[in-house]
Coordinates of C-alpha atoms in Angstrom, one line a residue:
X57 CA 42.0 -30.3 74.5
X58 CA 40.1 -32.8 72.5
X59 CA 37.3 -34.5 74.3
X60 CA 37.4 -38.3 74.9
X61 CA 36.3 -40.7 72.2
X62 CA 34.3 -44.0 72.7
X63 CA 36.0 -47.4 72.7
X64 CA 36.1 -49.9 69.8
X65 CA 32.9 -51.8 68.9
X66 CA 33.9 -55.0 70.7
X67 CA 34.7 -53.2 74.0
X68 CA 31.5 -51.1 73.6
X69 CA 29.4 -54.2 73.3
X70 CA 30.9 -55.7 76.4
X71 CA 30.3 -52.5 78.4
X72 CA 26.7 -52.3 77.3
X73 CA 26.1 -56.0 78.2
X74 CA 27.4 -55.3 81.7
X75 CA 25.5 -52.1 82.0
X76 CA 22.2 -53.9 81.1
X77 CA 22.9 -56.5 83.7
X78 CA 23.8 -54.0 86.4
X79 CA 20.7 -51.8 85.9
X80 CA 18.5 -55.0 86.4
X81 CA 20.2 -56.0 89.7
X82 CA 18.1 -55.8 92.9
X83 CA 20.5 -53.1 94.1
X84 CA 22.5 -51.6 91.2
X85 CA 25.8 -50.0 92.1
X86 CA 26.0 -46.3 91.5
X87 CA 29.8 -46.1 91.1
X88 CA 29.8 -49.3 88.9
X89 CA 27.2 -47.8 86.5
X90 CA 28.9 -44.4 86.4
X91 CA 32.2 -46.2 85.5
X92 CA 30.5 -48.1 82.7
X93 CA 29.1 -44.9 81.4
X94 CA 32.6 -43.3 81.7
X95 CA 34.2 -46.3 79.9
X96 CA 31.7 -46.0 77.0
X97 CA 32.6 -42.3 76.8
X98 CA 36.4 -42.7 77.0
X99 CA 38.0 -45.6 75.2
X100 CA 41.2 -45.2 77.3
X101 CA 39.4 -46.3 80.5
X102 CA 40.2 -50.0 80.9
X103 CA 39.4 -52.5 83.7
X104 CA 42.5 -51.5 85.6
X105 CA 41.5 -47.8 85.4
X106 CA 38.0 -48.7 86.7
X107 CA 39.5 -50.6 89.6
X108 CA 41.7 -47.6 90.4
X109 CA 38.6 -45.4 90.8
X110 CA 36.9 -47.8 93.2
X111 CA 40.1 -48.0 95.2
X112 CA 40.4 -44.2 95.4
X113 CA 36.8 -43.9 96.6
X114 CA 37.6 -46.5 99.3
X115 CA 40.8 -44.6 100.3
X116 CA 38.9 -41.3 100.6
X117 CA 36.2 -42.9 102.7
X118 CA 39.0 -44.2 105.0
X119 CA 40.1 -40.6 105.7
X120 CA 36.7 -39.6 107.1
X121 CA 36.3 -39.5 110.9
X122 CA 34.7 -42.6 112.4
X123 CA 31.0 -42.1 112.5
X124 CA 30.8 -38.3 112.8
X125 CA 27.3 -38.6 114.3
X126 CA 24.4 -36.4 113.2
X127 CA 23.5 -35.7 109.5
X128 CA 24.9 -32.2 109.9
X129 CA 28.2 -33.6 111.3
X130 CA 28.4 -36.0 108.3
X131 CA 27.9 -33.1 105.9
X132 CA 30.6 -31.1 107.6
X133 CA 33.0 -34.0 107.6
X134 CA 32.5 -34.6 103.8
X135 CA 32.9 -30.8 103.2
X136 CA 36.1 -30.7 105.2
X137 CA 37.6 -33.7 103.4
X138 CA 36.5 -33.5 99.8
X139 CA 35.7 -29.8 99.5
X140 CA 38.5 -28.3 101.5
X141 CA 41.3 -30.8 101.8
X142 CA 41.0 -32.2 98.3
X143 CA 39.4 -29.2 96.7
X144 CA 36.6 -31.0 94.8
X145 CA 34.3 -28.3 93.3
X146 CA 32.8 -27.1 90.0
X147 CA 33.0 -24.1 87.8
X148 CA 30.9 -22.7 85.0
X149 CA 33.5 -24.0 82.5
X150 CA 32.9 -27.6 83.6
X151 CA 29.5 -27.5 81.8
X152 CA 31.4 -27.3 78.5
X153 CA 33.5 -30.4 79.0
X154 CA 32.5 -34.0 78.4
X155 CA 35.0 -35.1 81.1
X156 CA 32.8 -33.4 83.7
X157 CA 30.3 -36.2 83.2
X158 CA 32.8 -39.1 83.4
X159 CA 33.5 -40.3 86.9
X160 CA 37.2 -41.2 86.5
X161 CA 37.9 -37.8 85.0
X162 CA 36.0 -36.0 87.8
X163 CA 38.2 -37.9 90.4
X164 CA 41.3 -37.0 88.5
X165 CA 40.6 -33.4 87.9
X166 CA 38.5 -32.9 91.2
X167 CA 36.1 -30.9 89.0
X168 CA 32.8 -31.8 87.4
X169 CA 29.1 -31.2 87.0
X170 CA 27.0 -31.1 90.2
X171 CA 25.6 -34.6 89.7
X172 CA 29.1 -36.2 89.2
X173 CA 30.6 -34.4 92.2
X174 CA 27.5 -35.6 94.1
X175 CA 28.3 -39.2 93.0
X176 CA 31.8 -38.8 94.5
X177 CA 30.2 -37.4 97.8
X178 CA 27.6 -40.2 97.9
X179 CA 30.1 -43.0 97.2
X180 CA 32.7 -41.8 99.7
X181 CA 30.1 -41.2 102.4
X182 CA 28.3 -44.5 101.7
X183 CA 31.5 -46.4 102.2
X184 CA 32.0 -44.7 105.5
X185 CA 28.5 -45.6 106.7
X186 CA 26.8 -42.2 106.3
X187 CA 23.0 -41.9 105.8
X188 CA 23.5 -40.3 102.3
X189 CA 21.6 -40.0 99.0
X190 CA 21.3 -37.7 96.0
X191 CA 18.7 -35.0 95.8
X192 CA 17.7 -34.0 92.3
X193 CA 16.7 -30.4 92.7
X194 CA 15.5 -28.8 89.5
X195 CA 18.6 -27.7 87.6
X196 CA 21.1 -28.5 90.3
X197 CA 21.9 -31.9 91.9
X198 CA 22.9 -31.9 95.6
X199 CA 23.5 -34.4 98.4
X200 CA 21.3 -35.2 101.3
X201 CA 22.1 -36.6 104.7
X202 CA 19.6 -38.0 107.3
X203 CA 16.0 -39.0 107.0
X204 CA 14.1 -36.5 104.7
X205 CA 10.8 -37.6 106.2
X206 CA 11.8 -38.2 109.7
X207 CA 11.8 -36.3 113.0
X208 CA 14.8 -35.3 115.1
X209 CA 17.9 -34.2 113.2
X210 CA 16.0 -34.3 109.9
X211 CA 17.5 -33.7 106.5
X212 CA 20.7 -31.8 105.8
X213 CA 21.7 -30.8 102.2
X214 CA 25.2 -30.1 100.9
X215 CA 26.2 -28.7 97.5
X216 CA 29.3 -30.5 96.2
X217 CA 29.5 -28.1 93.2
X218 CA 30.2 -25.4 95.8
X219 CA 32.8 -27.5 97.6
X220 CA 30.3 -29.2 99.8
X221 CA 28.8 -26.1 101.3
X222 CA 26.1 -27.0 103.8
X223 CA 22.8 -25.5 102.7
X224 CA 20.3 -23.7 104.8
X225 CA 16.6 -23.8 103.9
X226 CA 16.8 -20.4 102.1
X227 CA 19.9 -21.6 100.2
X228 CA 17.9 -24.5 98.7
X229 CA 15.0 -22.2 98.0
X230 CA 17.3 -19.8 96.1
X231 CA 18.8 -22.7 94.0
X232 CA 15.3 -23.8 93.0
X233 CA 14.0 -20.3 92.3
X234 CA 17.1 -19.7 90.1
X235 CA 16.4 -22.8 88.1
X236 CA 12.6 -22.7 87.9
X237 CA 11.4 -19.3 89.1
X238 CA 9.1 -21.2 91.5
X239 CA 9.2 -22.2 95.1
X240 CA 10.9 -25.2 96.7
X241 CA 8.4 -28.1 97.0
X242 CA 8.7 -30.9 99.6
X243 CA 8.6 -33.4 96.7
X244 CA 11.8 -32.0 95.4
X245 CA 13.7 -33.2 98.4
X246 CA 12.9 -36.9 97.9
X247 CA 16.0 -39.1 97.6
X248 CA 17.0 -39.9 94.0
X249 CA 17.3 -43.6 93.2
X250 CA 20.4 -45.0 91.6
X251 CA 18.8 -45.4 88.2
X252 CA 17.4 -41.9 88.3
X253 CA 20.9 -40.6 89.0
X254 CA 22.3 -42.5 86.0
X255 CA 19.5 -41.4 83.7
X256 CA 20.3 -37.8 84.7
X257 CA 24.0 -38.3 84.0
X258 CA 23.1 -39.6 80.5
X259 CA 20.8 -36.7 79.9
X260 CA 23.7 -34.4 80.6
X261 CA 25.9 -36.2 78.1
X262 CA 23.1 -36.0 75.5
X263 CA 22.7 -32.3 76.2
X264 CA 26.5 -31.8 75.7
X265 CA 26.5 -33.7 72.4
X266 CA 23.3 -31.9 71.1
X267 CA 25.2 -28.6 70.9
X268 CA 28.1 -30.2 69.0
X269 CA 27.0 -31.6 65.6
X270 CA 30.5 -33.2 65.1
X271 CA 30.0 -35.4 68.2
X272 CA 26.8 -37.3 67.3
X273 CA 28.8 -40.4 68.3
X274 CA 28.6 -39.2 71.9
X275 CA 24.9 -38.5 71.6
X276 CA 24.3 -42.0 70.2
X277 CA 26.1 -44.0 72.9
X278 CA 24.4 -41.9 75.6
X279 CA 21.0 -42.7 74.0
X280 CA 21.8 -46.4 73.6
X281 CA 22.7 -46.7 77.3
X282 CA 19.6 -44.7 78.3
X283 CA 17.5 -47.2 76.3
X284 CA 18.9 -50.0 78.4
X285 CA 17.5 -48.6 81.6
X286 CA 14.4 -50.5 82.7
X287 CA 12.3 -47.4 82.7
X288 CA 12.8 -44.7 80.0
X289 CA 10.7 -42.3 77.9
X290 CA 9.5 -43.9 74.7
X291 CA 10.5 -40.7 72.9
X292 CA 14.1 -41.6 73.3
X293 CA 13.6 -44.0 70.4
X294 CA 12.4 -41.2 68.2
X295 CA 15.4 -39.1 69.3
X296 CA 17.7 -42.0 68.4
X297 CA 16.1 -42.4 64.9
X298 CA 16.5 -38.7 64.2
X299 CA 20.2 -38.9 65.3
X300 CA 20.8 -41.8 63.0
X301 CA 19.4 -39.8 60.1
X302 CA 21.6 -36.8 61.1
X303 CA 24.6 -39.2 61.0
X304 CA 23.8 -40.2 57.5
X305 CA 22.5 -43.7 58.4
X306 CA 19.3 -43.0 56.5
X307 CA 17.9 -46.6 56.1
X308 CA 18.4 -47.5 59.7
X309 CA 17.0 -44.2 60.9
X310 CA 14.0 -44.5 58.7
X311 CA 13.3 -48.0 59.9
X312 CA 13.4 -46.8 63.5
X313 CA 11.1 -43.9 62.6
X314 CA 8.6 -46.4 61.2
X315 CA 8.8 -48.6 64.3
X316 CA 8.2 -45.6 66.6
X317 CA 5.3 -44.4 64.4
X318 CA 3.6 -47.7 65.0
X319 CA 3.9 -47.1 68.8
X320 CA 2.6 -43.6 68.5
X321 CA -0.3 -44.5 66.2
X322 CA -2.3 -46.0 69.1
X323 CA -2.5 -42.7 70.9
X324 CA -1.9 -40.0 68.3
X325 CA -2.5 -41.0 64.6
X326 CA -1.7 -37.5 63.4
X327 CA 1.7 -37.6 65.0
X328 CA 2.3 -41.1 63.6
X329 CA 1.6 -39.9 60.1
X330 CA 4.1 -37.0 60.6
X331 CA 6.8 -39.5 61.8
X332 CA 6.1 -41.8 58.8
X333 CA 6.6 -38.7 56.6
X334 CA 10.0 -38.2 58.2
X335 CA 10.9 -41.8 57.5
X336 CA 10.0 -41.3 53.8
X337 CA 12.1 -38.1 53.7
X338 CA 15.0 -40.0 55.2
X339 CA 14.8 -42.7 52.5
X340 CA 14.6 -40.1 49.8
X341 CA 18.0 -38.7 51.0
X342 CA 19.6 -41.9 49.5
X343 CA 18.7 -40.8 46.0

């Protein structure tokens, strides 16, 4: 099956304008931003399709019990609904599919990467009034319920990739050890903000494209959206310039390399000279 393709330039420009507005809102919407990412990745996702996703999230939330109670009860209710009744989960093969990072496709297939399945959990639970948030464990995104820093019931973690399995302390430690080889640190359990989640989604898309030289178009739109986030690594501009050169857009890529070199020169003149050399090499490819 061929992976989705981006929309026409006019549609893409409108999606990016809306994305830039949304990320600068006081309270940016997670589902809204993930749908804008999805529409940039799949040109077949139109406004009606985006509305269908929001309606489906509302419908699923309506099937949850009314105010289950404790964080653990919320986690179990989401597991029973999404993981067991609707069979949302992930498999190793999902890492090889672009659709696994696109919210509308994750809802349709009920399969996806840990972070997109977590977005489904978060958005359904939030609509039902749950104290829910994402937790960006190293290498594996999960969902948290309750107050991570509070007393009483405390924090409960669930793994949507594993059908919403409620995690014990040792379970979470094993996930972190498997990803990093190190221990679980309390700072790893901090709730992830909406823009942090979206940045991680875009990182996953870029990682997918990086292993597929024929899909530099995907890497480029993911970079362009990441650069619209209010806070992003400056090195993304260098990555974008390199990608433009890889795509054969030598003059544009060289100009962006020169611009990035000027930024780097203030802190690392040697690196700036190397980047300027890359710009010269890119221009030479035109001859």
